[in-house]
Amino acid sequence: MGQLSFEDDCVIRELDSRYYGFLDLSNSKNAEIRNLVQQTITNLQNYIANGQVHESKNSSDNKNAIQKFEPETQAEHMENTSSQNNDETKPFDKDANEKVSIINEKPQDEHYVNALCKLGHLHLLLGEYTEALSAYQKYLRFRENNYWTNHAFIYGIGVAYFKLRCFKWAIKSFQELLYLSPNFTCANEVHLRLGLMLKHCGEFHIAQKHLQLALLYTYPSTFSELQVKFQIAHLYEVQNKHKAAKDGYEFLLNEKNISLELKADVYRQLGWMYHCVECLGEKKEREANALNFLQKSIEADPKSGQSLYLLGRCYAGINKVHDAFLAYRNSVEKSEGNADTWCSIGVLYQQQNQPTDALQAYICAVQLDKDHKAAWTNLGILYESCGQLRDAYACYLNATKQISFQSSLIRKKQAIRMKKDTIGLSKGLSQRITFLEGQLSQAPLPSITSKRRQLCSIEEAWNLPISLEMNSRQQQTAQMLPRQVTKQSPVQGPPPPYPHSQLSQSPIPSKRIKEDGTGQQEVTHNNGQTSAPNLINISESLNQRNFNAMPESNKNSEQSVVDTFDDISNDIYKQNETIKLERLSHDALSNNEDSRHDYIGTDNADLLTTFKIQMDSKQLMAAVKLLPIDEPPVHCTILQVNAPPPSPPDCPPQKLTRDQLLPPTPSVHLENKKNAFSPQLQEFCLKHPIAVVRGLAGALKLDLGLFSTKTLVEANPDHSVEVRTQVHQSPDENWDTSQGKRVWACISHRSHTTIAKYAQYQASSFQDSLKDESDKGFPGSQAMSDSDSKDSVSNSNIVLKRKKHKINSKMLRFGTNVDLSDEKKWKPQLTELQKLPAFARVISAANMLSHVGHVILGMNTVQLYMKVPGSRTPGHQENNNFCSININIGPGDCEWFAVPDAYWGGVHNLCEKNNISYLHGSWWPVLEDLYKENIPVYRFIQKPGDLVWVNAGCVHWVQSIGWCNNIAWNVGPLTARQYSLAIERYEWNKVQAFKSIVPMVHLSWNLARNIKVSDTKLFELIKMCLLQTLKNVLHIQEYVKSKGVEIRFNGRGKNEASHYCGQCEVEVFNVLFIKEQEKRHVVHCLSCALKLSPSLQGIVCLEEYRLSELQRVYDSFTLHRTQGLAYTQ
């Protein structure tokens, strides 16, 4: 085993995951470093294989010893399962690596364990992602209790997951990294990858947030600013925000330093947008612009088969058949193996009444992509038009089969956003299958005397070799061109039904271009619409031309899908591929707190443990002065010291019986006012996840008529109402009519109206129901979305779709979030609620939310909901897990479903399994899915006058049975359980980049000022929050002063709202960093301020509270000793 020189030892120690993308070890100029890395890996593997344990001070390769991994690693397992959309393997699962038996036998030697991490880094730099993930996971097994202190490890395992297409775990790792270290050296790379993956997953809002944040950093990067702006423009495009997308693309074209590759991409996007999007002008003008832009794209990048393909689509749309075939032929020559091109060629042949040629083109398409639903559907239509029903039936069945991982994931994501546009498409296909089954069951068996078939059977056609077929088709295409030009026949679409591909869910399909780089489905050339074959290829065309130069270990077509995510920059990568190791270490890495971790690992756990709640403010200040100020303060958490990043909890392990899965709902009936004000009622509510207090309105003589629609209209008819347009379904079901199965996605579309207008709708829907009790009058039909006018299907299918809508998809309008906070407008209503017992009132000294000091709409103010039958409030936990009060005004009932907070992690996992964001998404659980996962569900009816108490953290969803109004608000009982759940969700929201609308830090300081706490647990939790935030304030101030920046006292105004960072939306407490942006003064946290200006020059630093005041509050907050009973839970 070779020894490393001192210089080589230093190089190996320096290398870790932060060099990924900057140090190209595949480049010949870096051959020396590559050989050194490979030698180190070999030495380590041999060393462990020989069972030797050395601790030599002079040989770092000995210290980096590790057992050679087994062939079947966890990473390989995840790679295989990810292709089947089975991303359920847990990266931190102890059972996942049981095959690594030697690891289990090894003692947890410190050098040995940290060497596993080093080995992961080295494999990652070589592009050996499976091996890297294997090493990282072995390291993780020994570091489950403190892995979060090693940020380079979290980044490395995140990149490995990303490259192996395990996006669920890549997102989790990257989110944790940003939570722990917002100023991590490669944070810009993390934001970019998160933005791309979340765009792929359909989480557009949060994807845009990450892409915008990626632009702020001044760190070295593997991507250019223009490339990120291109991704942002494309993000607008996939959301059908075409004006914003067009403006973004045109802005890029005006940039002088735009590369030819990026210019080609921009022209291609603009060209296809003009072809597809009607709002961009008259059709003739749009088609001219589309052709112009696509031709410019080809000029900028003559090798782009994708642009040539789209040019052919445009030519076909304006009946230029000769030019279309020529473009398709050139596209095949540039990008041989494109199934979409062959599908489009088949459509042209079919339209030209050349069924044999069309058959061969479609066969090429489905042989290149066996999951190509469009080609299978077109092939079925072709066979059916030729009277070959058995072959047509086989093709239709293939078109409806479950597709591969990437397509399946996107189909579900697109279904969430564009569900209405799919109704009638898949159903049209299923109707053809049903029809053919009936025909074939009655058809006689084929015989020798049967009429000769016009086309060869699907089995015969399939046996043609694809390579020969492609060559022959290219030659035949060239020969057919003169004949086709002379025909000059109008382009006609194939016979209906002609459904989209499984991914075509959007009325404007232009989004698919950047997402996959190719077309998928030729619907008709007249409307120029297509669909999205694979959103996972979000940025494929950006770097495809330089793909072979990238340091990738697997360059098959599936792997390239993800490779191009990472290697997003051509120009920047070229500049960095020969970068010197020394330059990167000094310019990019040394100025970051993570550089303190060398390859054997260090952590700051010992330093953190010196901060305890027993310290007074002077001791705290003295301890802070010992902290380094050459680096920005690390992440501030208000949880316990050394706490791991928050994550959803596992469900309780106890196996429940069927009866336990359907528990009776805790309820109490009030007879009189004395019952309502008894302390036992509050204790009863706090004891259960959810409770129903029946007869409350009668016992307290509440005038619920004040909240009736009639009274509301008389009081404030023009008051705003947010409206959700939803599909009417029974309460325990949630169907996707396009797929014919139960789903979790709960679709609604937002609009606004007034109380008077909604009251008119509410009343008319009730009157309609009286006219025809069996039909219910189809309320809300006048409010249907205008997407019917933008269907991406043939005219016959539009008729079919509308007909089906009226039969199966009755729409309704739900009036939600009516703000009743204005005391002048709603004085009678708010006064009436003062009759409630103190624990249930909107404002109360025992309600935490009354101590925030400012309004949080819908939480410490009243909101009203106006409902017709079927109105749904999708599944959720209340903001920051606060308790909730809900009173049914009537006259109709509501049905509630609820899951205890201990099981919220299980519900979260089911949301992920159904590709829906738990926090950002809209979901309606399938009850059987919950029962299968051992998750109990409360189910009950809320009648008029009933109060529902939703305890902290309870997951719930509600549907109205009749016409009714509801009022609701949140409360925060002064219990340790409530406060603990609130701060846990506050921190988890940070991980998820989700804004916490309850400013828990600000609230905690106000609680310390206003109340005396006798509950030891609650005291310790609040005191820990004060400790952590005061420590962070002191450290930030020391750091800012070291930069030579003056901190000005600003104070706080009366009822002034808490501040949030204008970039990342985290709460900013006491020290505000202000920068003018677009003529507005925007508050930033320290992390985002440093992104804008590493020296903080040009940024104003303001202080809300004087340190002396914070110290006084901190020291004065002590445990209150009392003989009475405090609220405990």
mmCIF file of N, CA, C and O in Angstrom, residues 373-436:
data_model
loop_
_atom_site.group_PDB
_atom_site.id
_atom_site.type_symbol
_atom_site.label_atom_id
_atom_site.label_comp_id
_atom_site.label_asym_id
_atom_site.label_seq_id
_atom_site.Cartn_x
_atom_site.Cartn_y
_atom_site.Cartn_z
ATOM 1 N N LYS A 373 -47.572 6.999 -24.887
ATOM 2 C CA LYS A 373 -49.021 6.840 -24.955
ATOM 3 C C LYS A 373 -49.603 7.442 -26.228
ATOM 4 O O LYS A 373 -50.546 6.900 -26.813
ATOM 5 N N ALA A 374 -49.043 8.582 -26.643
ATOM 6 C CA ALA A 374 -49.571 9.229 -27.848
ATOM 7 C C ALA A 374 -49.442 8.332 -29.068
ATOM 8 O O ALA A 374 -50.379 8.177 -29.854
ATOM 9 N N ALA A 375 -48.259 7.730 -29.230
ATOM 10 C CA ALA A 375 -48.042 6.877 -30.400
ATOM 11 C C ALA A 375 -48.942 5.643 -30.349
ATOM 12 O O ALA A 375 -49.496 5.220 -31.374
ATOM 13 N N TRP A 376 -49.081 5.040 -29.167
ATOM 14 C CA TRP A 376 -49.969 3.882 -29.042
ATOM 15 C C TRP A 376 -51.410 4.264 -29.377
ATOM 16 O O TRP A 376 -52.131 3.513 -30.054
ATOM 17 N N THR A 377 -51.834 5.428 -28.903
ATOM 18 C CA THR A 377 -53.203 5.860 -29.182
ATOM 19 C C THR A 377 -53.399 6.101 -30.672
ATOM 20 O O THR A 377 -54.393 5.675 -31.278
ATOM 21 N N ASN A 378 -52.443 6.797 -31.288
ATOM 22 C CA ASN A 378 -52.549 7.065 -32.725
ATOM 23 C C ASN A 378 -52.543 5.765 -33.533
ATOM 24 O O ASN A 378 -53.259 5.624 -34.527
ATOM 25 N N LEU A 379 -51.714 4.838 -33.072
ATOM 26 C CA LEU A 379 -51.653 3.553 -33.766
ATOM 27 C C LEU A 379 -52.985 2.817 -33.660
ATOM 28 O O LEU A 379 -53.457 2.194 -34.626
ATOM 29 N N GLY A 380 -53.610 2.896 -32.483
ATOM 30 C CA GLY A 380 -54.927 2.289 -32.329
ATOM 31 C C GLY A 380 -55.953 2.922 -33.237
ATOM 32 O O GLY A 380 -56.785 2.238 -33.851
ATOM 33 N N ILE A 381 -55.910 4.246 -33.338
ATOM 34 C CA ILE A 381 -56.841 4.957 -34.231
ATOM 35 C C ILE A 381 -56.620 4.537 -35.678
ATOM 36 O O ILE A 381 -57.573 4.334 -36.447
ATOM 37 N N LEU A 382 -55.341 4.386 -36.043
ATOM 38 C CA LEU A 382 -55.019 3.964 -37.410
ATOM 39 C C LEU A 382 -55.585 2.574 -37.699
ATOM 40 O O LEU A 382 -56.232 2.347 -38.733
ATOM 41 N N TYR A 383 -55.352 1.639 -36.802
ATOM 42 C CA TYR A 383 -55.875 0.279 -37.007
ATOM 43 C C TYR A 383 -57.404 0.275 -37.044
ATOM 44 O O TYR A 383 -58.019 -0.425 -37.848
ATOM 45 N N GLU A 384 -58.029 1.069 -36.178
ATOM 46 C CA GLU A 384 -59.493 1.086 -36.149
ATOM 47 C C GLU A 384 -60.053 1.653 -37.450
ATOM 48 O O GLU A 384 -61.064 1.182 -37.965
ATOM 49 N N SER A 385 -59.369 2.676 -37.987
ATOM 50 C CA SER A 385 -59.846 3.254 -39.251
ATOM 51 C C SER A 385 -59.706 2.280 -40.413
ATOM 52 O O SER A 385 -60.408 2.396 -41.418
ATOM 53 N N CYS A 386 -58.796 1.297 -40.257
ATOM 54 C CA CYS A 386 -58.615 0.285 -41.298
ATOM 55 C C CYS A 386 -59.414 -0.988 -41.008
ATOM 56 O O CYS A 386 -59.242 -2.010 -41.693
ATOM 57 N N GLY A 387 -60.246 -0.940 -39.977
ATOM 58 C CA GLY A 387 -61.111 -2.065 -39.666
ATOM 59 C C GLY A 387 -60.435 -3.212 -38.944
ATOM 60 O O GLY A 387 -61.018 -4.287 -38.817
ATOM 61 N N GLN A 388 -59.207 -3.030 -38.473
ATOM 62 C CA GLN A 388 -58.492 -4.091 -37.756
ATOM 63 C C GLN A 388 -58.677 -3.867 -36.254
ATOM 64 O O GLN A 388 -57.817 -3.322 -35.564
ATOM 65 N N LEU A 389 -59.822 -4.314 -35.767
ATOM 66 C CA LEU A 389 -60.234 -3.967 -34.409
ATOM 67 C C LEU A 389 -59.376 -4.644 -33.341
ATOM 68 O O LEU A 389 -59.139 -4.064 -32.277
ATOM 69 N N ARG A 390 -58.930 -5.869 -33.600
ATOM 70 C CA ARG A 390 -58.119 -6.552 -32.592
ATOM 71 C C ARG A 390 -56.793 -5.826 -32.372
ATOM 72 O O ARG A 390 -56.327 -5.664 -31.241
ATOM 73 N N ASP A 391 -56.171 -5.391 -33.460
ATOM 74 C CA ASP A 391 -54.923 -4.638 -33.325
ATOM 75 C C ASP A 391 -55.172 -3.287 -32.659
ATOM 76 O O ASP A 391 -54.366 -2.827 -31.833
ATOM 77 N N ALA A 392 -56.277 -2.639 -33.012
ATOM 78 C CA ALA A 392 -56.612 -1.360 -32.386
ATOM 79 C C ALA A 392 -56.808 -1.530 -30.888
ATOM 80 O O ALA A 392 -56.323 -0.723 -30.077
ATOM 81 N N TYR A 393 -57.507 -2.610 -30.525
ATOM 82 C CA TYR A 393 -57.760 -2.890 -29.104
ATOM 83 C C TYR A 393 -56.453 -3.073 -28.340
ATOM 84 O O TYR A 393 -56.271 -2.540 -27.236
ATOM 85 N N ALA A 394 -55.503 -3.812 -28.937
ATOM 86 C CA ALA A 394 -54.208 -4.038 -28.279
ATOM 87 C C ALA A 394 -53.456 -2.725 -28.086
ATOM 88 O O ALA A 394 -52.839 -2.492 -27.036
ATOM 89 N N CYS A 395 -53.524 -1.847 -29.085
ATOM 90 C CA CYS A 395 -52.816 -0.564 -28.986
ATOM 91 C C CYS A 395 -53.446 0.325 -27.919
ATOM 92 O O CYS A 395 -52.726 0.989 -27.149
ATOM 93 N N TYR A 396 -54.752 0.370 -27.863
ATOM 94 C CA TYR A 396 -55.420 1.180 -26.841
ATOM 95 C C TYR A 396 -55.077 0.685 -25.436
ATOM 96 O O TYR A 396 -54.886 1.476 -24.512
ATOM 97 N N LEU A 397 -55.010 -0.624 -25.278
ATOM 98 C CA LEU A 397 -54.640 -1.163 -23.964
ATOM 99 C C LEU A 397 -53.236 -0.731 -23.572
ATOM 100 O O LEU A 397 -52.968 -0.370 -22.432
ATOM 101 N N ASN A 398 -52.307 -0.767 -24.559
ATOM 102 C CA ASN A 398 -50.943 -0.323 -24.268
ATOM 103 C C ASN A 398 -50.908 1.154 -23.894
ATOM 104 O O ASN A 398 -50.101 1.593 -23.075
ATOM 105 N N ALA A 399 -51.788 1.939 -24.497
ATOM 106 C CA ALA A 399 -51.818 3.380 -24.208
ATOM 107 C C ALA A 399 -52.309 3.664 -22.799
ATOM 108 O O ALA A 399 -51.993 4.714 -22.225
ATOM 109 N N THR A 400 -53.089 2.743 -22.236
ATOM 110 C CA THR A 400 -53.652 2.989 -20.905
ATOM 111 C C THR A 400 -52.861 2.321 -19.794
ATOM 112 O O THR A 400 -53.212 2.447 -18.621
ATOM 113 N N LYS A 401 -51.780 1.603 -20.121
ATOM 114 C CA LYS A 401 -51.010 0.924 -19.087
ATOM 115 C C LYS A 401 -50.316 1.931 -18.188
ATOM 116 O O LYS A 401 -50.041 3.060 -18.574
ATOM 117 N N GLN A 402 -49.997 1.471 -16.978
ATOM 118 C CA GLN A 402 -49.239 2.323 -16.045
ATOM 119 C C GLN A 402 -47.888 2.618 -16.663
ATOM 120 O O GLN A 402 -47.178 1.726 -17.114
ATOM 121 N N ILE A 403 -47.505 3.889 -16.651
ATOM 122 C CA ILE A 403 -46.273 4.288 -17.303
ATOM 123 C C ILE A 403 -45.142 4.352 -16.306
ATOM 124 O O ILE A 403 -45.310 4.114 -15.131
ATOM 125 N N SER A 404 -43.979 4.697 -16.813
ATOM 126 C CA SER A 404 -42.774 4.642 -15.978
ATOM 127 C C SER A 404 -42.759 5.733 -14.934
ATOM 128 O O SER A 404 -43.598 6.615 -14.910
ATOM 129 N N PHE A 405 -41.737 5.682 -14.076
ATOM 130 C CA PHE A 405 -41.643 6.552 -12.883
ATOM 131 C C PHE A 405 -41.766 8.028 -13.220
ATOM 132 O O PHE A 405 -42.593 8.732 -12.690
ATOM 133 N N GLN A 406 -40.955 8.480 -14.162
ATOM 134 C CA GLN A 406 -40.948 9.921 -14.399
ATOM 135 C C GLN A 406 -42.283 10.384 -14.946
ATOM 136 O O GLN A 406 -42.859 11.371 -14.488
ATOM 137 N N SER A 407 -42.796 9.682 -15.925
ATOM 138 C CA SER A 407 -44.050 10.099 -16.528
ATOM 139 C C SER A 407 -45.192 9.994 -15.539
ATOM 140 O O SER A 407 -46.066 10.842 -15.479
ATOM 141 N N SER A 408 -45.186 8.939 -14.736
ATOM 142 C CA SER A 408 -46.246 8.756 -13.746
ATOM 143 C C SER A 408 -46.252 9.890 -12.749
ATOM 144 O O SER A 408 -47.303 10.434 -12.407
ATOM 145 N N LEU A 409 -45.059 10.260 -12.291
ATOM 146 C CA LEU A 409 -44.974 11.335 -11.310
ATOM 147 C C LEU A 409 -45.523 12.624 -11.883
ATOM 148 O O LEU A 409 -46.303 13.328 -11.242
ATOM 149 N N ILE A 410 -45.150 12.917 -13.117
ATOM 150 C CA ILE A 410 -45.592 14.183 -13.686
ATOM 151 C C ILE A 410 -47.070 14.148 -14.008
ATOM 152 O O ILE A 410 -47.767 15.141 -13.881
ATOM 153 N N ARG A 411 -47.556 12.969 -14.429
ATOM 154 C CA ARG A 411 -48.994 12.896 -14.699
ATOM 155 C C ARG A 411 -49.774 13.255 -13.444
ATOM 156 O O ARG A 411 -50.758 13.979 -13.498
ATOM 157 N N LYS A 412 -49.321 12.757 -12.312
ATOM 158 C CA LYS A 412 -50.016 13.063 -11.063
ATOM 159 C C LYS A 412 -49.885 14.530 -10.725
ATOM 160 O O LYS A 412 -50.832 15.176 -10.297
ATOM 161 N N LYS A 413 -48.676 15.084 -10.915
ATOM 162 C CA LYS A 413 -48.483 16.490 -10.586
ATOM 163 C C LYS A 413 -49.318 17.382 -11.493
ATOM 164 O O LYS A 413 -49.923 18.337 -11.067
ATOM 165 N N GLN A 414 -49.316 17.045 -12.778
ATOM 166 C CA GLN A 414 -50.091 17.840 -13.702
ATOM 167 C C GLN A 414 -51.581 17.701 -13.406
ATOM 168 O O GLN A 414 -52.345 18.633 -13.544
ATOM 169 N N ALA A 415 -51.986 16.499 -12.988
ATOM 170 C CA ALA A 415 -53.395 16.289 -12.666
ATOM 171 C C ALA A 415 -53.826 17.176 -11.516
ATOM 172 O O ALA A 415 -54.951 17.654 -11.468
ATOM 173 N N ILE A 416 -52.912 17.423 -10.603
ATOM 174 C CA ILE A 416 -53.244 18.300 -9.482
ATOM 175 C C ILE A 416 -53.544 19.699 -9.987
ATOM 176 O O ILE A 416 -54.466 20.356 -9.527
ATOM 177 N N ARG A 417 -52.760 20.154 -10.965
ATOM 178 C CA ARG A 417 -52.917 21.530 -11.412
ATOM 179 C C ARG A 417 -53.986 21.678 -12.493
ATOM 180 O O ARG A 417 -54.636 22.691 -12.598
ATOM 181 N N MET A 418 -54.118 20.674 -13.359
ATOM 182 C CA MET A 418 -54.935 20.854 -14.552
ATOM 183 C C MET A 418 -55.999 19.783 -14.693
ATOM 184 O O MET A 418 -56.328 19.347 -15.776
ATOM 185 N N LYS A 419 -56.524 19.316 -13.593
ATOM 186 C CA LYS A 419 -57.396 18.146 -13.616
ATOM 187 C C LYS A 419 -58.576 18.332 -14.557
ATOM 188 O O LYS A 419 -58.962 17.433 -15.281
ATOM 189 N N LYS A 420 -59.174 19.514 -14.590
ATOM 190 C CA LYS A 420 -60.392 19.713 -15.377
ATOM 191 C C LYS A 420 -60.139 19.475 -16.854
ATOM 192 O O LYS A 420 -61.018 19.053 -17.588
ATOM 193 N N ASP A 421 -58.926 19.743 -17.311
ATOM 194 C CA ASP A 421 -58.653 19.607 -18.720
ATOM 195 C C ASP A 421 -58.474 18.158 -19.148
ATOM 196 O O ASP A 421 -58.429 17.870 -20.325
ATOM 197 N N THR A 422 -58.354 17.256 -18.221
ATOM 198 C CA THR A 422 -58.176 15.858 -18.576
ATOM 199 C C THR A 422 -59.487 15.109 -18.637
ATOM 200 O O THR A 422 -59.534 13.998 -19.140
ATOM 201 N N ILE A 423 -60.546 15.703 -18.091
ATOM 202 C CA ILE A 423 -61.822 14.993 -18.062
ATOM 203 C C ILE A 423 -62.300 14.774 -19.491
ATOM 204 O O ILE A 423 -62.392 15.686 -20.287
ATOM 205 N N GLY A 424 -62.589 13.564 -19.838
ATOM 206 C CA GLY A 424 -63.036 13.241 -21.190
ATOM 207 C C GLY A 424 -61.938 12.708 -22.070
ATOM 208 O O GLY A 424 -62.213 12.088 -23.086
ATOM 209 N N LEU A 425 -60.649 12.931 -21.707
ATOM 210 C CA LEU A 425 -59.557 12.465 -22.549
ATOM 211 C C LEU A 425 -59.306 10.983 -22.323
ATOM 212 O O LEU A 425 -59.502 10.154 -23.209
ATOM 213 N N SER A 426 -58.860 10.635 -21.113
ATOM 214 C CA SER A 426 -58.657 9.218 -20.816
ATOM 215 C C SER A 426 -59.974 8.469 -20.863
ATOM 216 O O SER A 426 -60.012 7.294 -21.213
ATOM 217 N N LYS A 427 -61.062 9.155 -20.488
ATOM 218 C CA LYS A 427 -62.366 8.491 -20.554
ATOM 219 C C LYS A 427 -62.732 8.169 -21.998
ATOM 220 O O LYS A 427 -63.324 7.135 -22.282
ATOM 221 N N GLY A 428 -62.376 9.062 -22.935
ATOM 222 C CA GLY A 428 -62.653 8.785 -24.331
ATOM 223 C C GLY A 428 -61.929 7.540 -24.797
ATOM 224 O O GLY A 428 -62.480 6.721 -25.530
ATOM 225 N N LEU A 429 -60.678 7.385 -24.326
ATOM 226 C CA LEU A 429 -59.915 6.203 -24.676
ATOM 227 C C LEU A 429 -60.529 4.953 -24.052
ATOM 228 O O LEU A 429 -60.661 3.910 -24.704
ATOM 229 N N SER A 430 -60.925 5.058 -22.793
ATOM 230 C CA SER A 430 -61.525 3.891 -22.137
ATOM 231 C C SER A 430 -62.854 3.525 -22.792
ATOM 232 O O SER A 430 -63.223 2.347 -22.866
ATOM 233 N N GLN A 431 -63.575 4.530 -23.291
ATOM 234 C CA GLN A 431 -64.834 4.237 -23.981
ATOM 235 C C GLN A 431 -64.585 3.474 -25.284
ATOM 236 O O GLN A 431 -65.338 2.555 -25.640
ATOM 237 N N ARG A 432 -63.482 3.839 -25.973
ATOM 238 C CA ARG A 432 -63.170 3.105 -27.199
ATOM 239 C C ARG A 432 -62.825 1.652 -26.869
ATOM 240 O O ARG A 432 -63.201 0.726 -27.590
ATOM 241 N N ILE A 433 -62.098 1.453 -25.766
ATOM 242 C CA ILE A 433 -61.738 0.084 -25.366
ATOM 243 C C ILE A 433 -62.994 -0.718 -25.050
ATOM 244 O O ILE A 433 -63.146 -1.864 -25.484
ATOM 245 N N THR A 434 -63.914 -0.101 -24.304
ATOM 246 C CA THR A 434 -65.168 -0.786 -23.976
ATOM 247 C C THR A 434 -65.961 -1.126 -25.231
ATOM 248 O O THR A 434 -66.519 -2.223 -25.370
ATOM 249 N N PHE A 435 -66.017 -0.175 -26.159
ATOM 250 C CA PHE A 435 -66.739 -0.397 -27.414
ATOM 251 C C PHE A 435 -66.118 -1.546 -28.201
ATOM 252 O O PHE A 435 -66.825 -2.435 -28.717
ATOM 253 N N LEU A 436 -64.772 -1.548 -28.285
ATOM 254 C CA LEU A 436 -64.113 -2.595 -29.053
ATOM 255 C C LEU A 436 -64.279 -3.962 -28.391
ATOM 256 O O LEU A 436 -64.389 -4.986 -29.086
#
